[in-house]
PDB file of C-alpha atoms in Angstrom:
ATOM      1  CA  UNK A   1      13.518 -17.883  -8.927  1.00 45.00           C
ATOM      2  CA  UNK A   2      12.557 -17.935  -5.229  1.00 50.00           C
ATOM      3  CA  UNK A   3       9.275 -19.806  -4.666  1.00 49.00           C
ATOM      4  CA  UNK A   4       9.595 -19.940  -0.878  1.00 54.00           C
ATOM      5  CA  UNK A   5       7.155 -18.021   1.302  1.00 56.00           C
ATOM      6  CA  UNK A   6       8.836 -15.989   3.999  1.00 60.00           C
ATOM      7  CA  UNK A   7       5.920 -14.936   6.190  1.00 62.00           C
ATOM      8  CA  UNK A   8       3.976 -16.226   9.192  1.00 61.00           C
ATOM      9  CA  UNK A   9       1.202 -17.770   7.034  1.00 58.00           C
ATOM     10  CA  UNK A  10       3.433 -19.914   4.803  1.00 57.00           C
ATOM     11  CA  UNK A  11       2.700 -23.105   6.740  1.00 56.00           C
ATOM     12  CA  UNK A  12      -1.026 -22.828   5.833  1.00 61.00           C
ATOM     13  CA  UNK A  13      -0.521 -22.615   2.078  1.00 58.00           C
ATOM     14  CA  UNK A  14      -0.613 -25.516  -0.340  1.00 75.00           C
ATOM     15  CA  UNK A  15       1.592 -23.606  -2.831  1.00 80.00           C
ATOM     16  CA  UNK A  16       4.319 -21.012  -2.348  1.00 84.00           C
ATOM     17  CA  UNK A  17       3.658 -17.540  -3.746  1.00 84.00           C
ATOM     18  CA  UNK A  18       5.862 -15.400  -5.949  1.00 91.00           C
ATOM     19  CA  UNK A  19       5.716 -11.586  -5.869  1.00 92.00           C
ATOM     20  CA  UNK A  20       4.902 -10.142  -9.305  1.00 95.00           C
ATOM     21  CA  UNK A  21       3.538  -7.015 -10.986  1.00 96.00           C
ATOM     22  CA  UNK A  22       1.324  -8.309 -13.787  1.00 97.00           C
ATOM     23  CA  UNK A  23      -1.669  -6.493 -15.307  1.00 97.00           C
ATOM     24  CA  UNK A  24      -4.984  -8.330 -15.057  1.00 97.00           C
ATOM     25  CA  UNK A  25      -8.664  -8.022 -15.951  1.00 96.00           C
ATOM     26  CA  UNK A  26     -11.239  -9.521 -13.589  1.00 96.00           C
ATOM     27  CA  UNK A  27     -14.763 -10.179 -14.761  1.00 95.00           C
ATOM     28  CA  UNK A  28     -17.610 -10.480 -12.272  1.00 93.00           C
ATOM     29  CA  UNK A  29     -20.853 -11.115 -14.142  1.00 89.00           C
ATOM     30  CA  UNK A  30     -20.974  -8.512 -16.903  1.00 89.00           C
ATOM     31  CA  UNK A  31     -18.574  -6.111 -15.131  1.00 91.00           C
ATOM     32  CA  UNK A  32     -14.870  -6.099 -15.998  1.00 94.00           C
ATOM     33  CA  UNK A  33     -12.308  -4.281 -13.862  1.00 95.00           C
ATOM     34  CA  UNK A  34      -8.579  -3.719 -14.260  1.00 97.00           C
ATOM     35  CA  UNK A  35      -6.270  -4.968 -11.523  1.00 97.00           C
ATOM     36  CA  UNK A  36      -2.603  -5.509 -10.747  1.00 97.00           C
ATOM     37  CA  UNK A  37      -1.450  -8.989  -9.715  1.00 97.00           C
ATOM     38  CA  UNK A  38       0.554  -8.679  -6.468  1.00 96.00           C
ATOM     39  CA  UNK A  39       1.559 -12.326  -6.131  1.00 94.00           C
ATOM     40  CA  UNK A  40       0.851 -15.636  -7.859  1.00 94.00           C
ATOM     41  CA  UNK A  41       1.249 -19.360  -7.260  1.00 93.00           C
ATOM     42  CA  UNK A  42       0.183 -22.509  -9.101  1.00 92.00           C
ATOM     43  CA  UNK A  43      -3.027 -22.436  -7.022  1.00 94.00           C
ATOM     44  CA  UNK A  44      -4.088 -18.795  -7.072  1.00 95.00           C
ATOM     45  CA  UNK A  45      -3.217 -15.114  -7.052  1.00 96.00           C
ATOM     46  CA  UNK A  46      -3.705 -11.891  -5.130  1.00 95.00           C
ATOM     47  CA  UNK A  47      -4.861  -8.726  -6.918  1.00 97.00           C
ATOM     48  CA  UNK A  48      -4.770  -5.064  -5.958  1.00 96.00           C
ATOM     49  CA  UNK A  49      -8.422  -4.281  -6.721  1.00 96.00           C
ATOM     50  CA  UNK A  50     -11.733  -3.477  -5.053  1.00 92.00           C
ATOM     51  CA  UNK A  51     -14.472  -5.922  -6.050  1.00 90.00           C
ATOM     52  CA  UNK A  52     -18.147  -5.772  -5.090  1.00 85.00           C
ATOM     53  CA  UNK A  53     -18.736  -7.497  -1.708  1.00 83.00           C
ATOM     54  CA  UNK A  54     -21.078 -10.057  -3.299  1.00 85.00           C
ATOM     55  CA  UNK A  55     -18.438 -11.172  -5.827  1.00 89.00           C
ATOM     56  CA  UNK A  56     -17.483 -14.750  -4.988  1.00 91.00           C
ATOM     57  CA  UNK A  57     -16.457 -16.022  -8.427  1.00 94.00           C
ATOM     58  CA  UNK A  58     -14.418 -14.309 -11.127  1.00 95.00           C
ATOM     59  CA  UNK A  59     -12.927 -14.965 -14.522  1.00 95.00           C
ATOM     60  CA  UNK A  60      -9.403 -13.560 -14.455  1.00 96.00           C
ATOM     61  CA  UNK A  61      -7.159 -12.786 -17.388  1.00 95.00           C
ATOM     62  CA  UNK A  62      -3.592 -12.264 -16.142  1.00 96.00           C
ATOM     63  CA  UNK A  63      -1.067 -10.743 -18.543  1.00 95.00           C
ATOM     64  CA  UNK A  64       2.010 -12.957 -18.485  1.00 90.00           C
ATOM     65  CA  UNK A  65       5.429 -12.034 -19.878  1.00 87.00           C
ATOM     66  CA  UNK A  66       6.026 -12.510 -23.598  1.00 85.00           C
ATOM     67  CA  UNK A  67       2.478 -11.459 -24.534  1.00 84.00           C
ATOM     68  CA  UNK A  68       0.590 -14.497 -23.258  1.00 85.00           C
ATOM     69  CA  UNK A  69      -2.426 -14.345 -20.933  1.00 91.00           C
ATOM     70  CA  UNK A  70      -3.517 -16.809 -18.275  1.00 93.00           C
ATOM     71  CA  UNK A  71      -7.312 -17.165 -18.325  1.00 95.00           C
ATOM     72  CA  UNK A  72      -8.898 -18.821 -15.276  1.00 96.00           C
ATOM     73  CA  UNK A  73     -12.199 -19.258 -13.482  1.00 95.00           C
ATOM     74  CA  UNK A  74     -11.581 -18.674  -9.771  1.00 96.00           C
ATOM     75  CA  UNK A  75     -13.204 -18.295  -6.357  1.00 95.00           C
ATOM     76  CA  UNK A  76     -12.560 -15.366  -4.042  1.00 93.00           C
ATOM     77  CA  UNK A  77     -10.950 -16.612  -0.817  1.00 91.00           C
ATOM     78  CA  UNK A  78     -10.121 -13.475   1.163  1.00 88.00           C
ATOM     79  CA  UNK A  79     -10.123  -9.691   0.955  1.00 92.00           C
ATOM     80  CA  UNK A  80      -7.908  -6.888   2.199  1.00 91.00           C
ATOM     81  CA  UNK A  81      -9.521  -3.547   2.968  1.00 90.00           C
ATOM     82  CA  UNK A  82      -6.535  -1.160   2.881  1.00 91.00           C
ATOM     83  CA  UNK A  83      -5.214  -1.019   0.279  1.00 90.00           C
ATOM     84  CA  UNK A  84      -8.050  -2.961  -1.354  1.00 93.00           C
ATOM     85  CA  UNK A  85      -7.272  -6.412  -2.658  1.00 94.00           C
ATOM     86  CA  UNK A  86      -8.649  -9.897  -3.203  1.00 95.00           C
ATOM     87  CA  UNK A  87      -7.072 -13.345  -3.043  1.00 93.00           C
ATOM     88  CA  UNK A  88      -8.436 -15.947  -5.443  1.00 95.00           C
ATOM     89  CA  UNK A  89      -8.087 -19.698  -5.783  1.00 95.00           C
ATOM     90  CA  UNK A  90      -7.832 -21.018  -9.334  1.00 96.00           C
ATOM     91  CA  UNK A  91     -10.614 -23.483 -10.159  1.00 95.00           C
ATOM     92  CA  UNK A  92     -10.497 -24.042 -13.934  1.00 93.00           C
ATOM     93  CA  UNK A  93      -7.946 -22.995 -16.530  1.00 91.00           C
ATOM     94  CA  UNK A  94      -9.895 -21.674 -19.524  1.00 90.00           C
ATOM     95  CA  UNK A  95      -7.366 -21.464 -22.341  1.00 76.00           C
ATOM     96  CA  UNK A  96      -8.989 -22.388 -25.627  1.00 61.00           C
ATOM     97  CA  UNK A  97     -12.622 -21.993 -24.513  1.00 53.00           C
ATOM     98  CA  UNK A  98     -14.806 -19.601 -26.512  1.00 55.00           C
ATOM     99  CA  UNK A  99     -15.619 -16.322 -24.745  1.00 59.00           C
ATOM    100  CA  UNK A 100     -19.334 -17.196 -24.810  1.00 55.00           C
ATOM    101  CA  UNK A 101     -18.601 -20.151 -22.493  1.00 55.00           C
ATOM    102  CA  UNK A 102     -16.340 -18.217 -20.109  1.00 54.00           C
ATOM    103  CA  UNK A 103     -18.812 -15.335 -19.782  1.00 57.00           C
ATOM    104  CA  UNK A 104     -21.319 -17.440 -17.807  1.00 56.00           C
ATOM    105  CA  UNK A 105     -18.730 -18.615 -15.243  1.00 55.00           C
ATOM    106  CA  UNK A 106     -18.249 -15.363 -13.265  1.00 56.00           C
ATOM    107  CA  UNK A 107     -21.040 -14.411 -10.894  1.00 52.00           C
TER     108      UNK A 107
END
């Protein structure tokens, strides 16, 4: 498994990214959208998705191999216009919390 970044921005990252193709659901407030995870690291992920411009926090459910999901509260850190995408930084891992508690986290 290669966890080394091979691009010009690698020196600015706290964690190395790994390219992946994992299905995800992002919730912003009461809206849930489907996305594809483009890359992931221990500190965040990048999704192929268009989110509303005002979306700064999300609850993401990332489908991991072997049927498990990673559920996190995260902050949007940067956006790509074409093709649309958003980079997020993981804030809180939410495994085991009731959905009623996670619902209020995404704004």
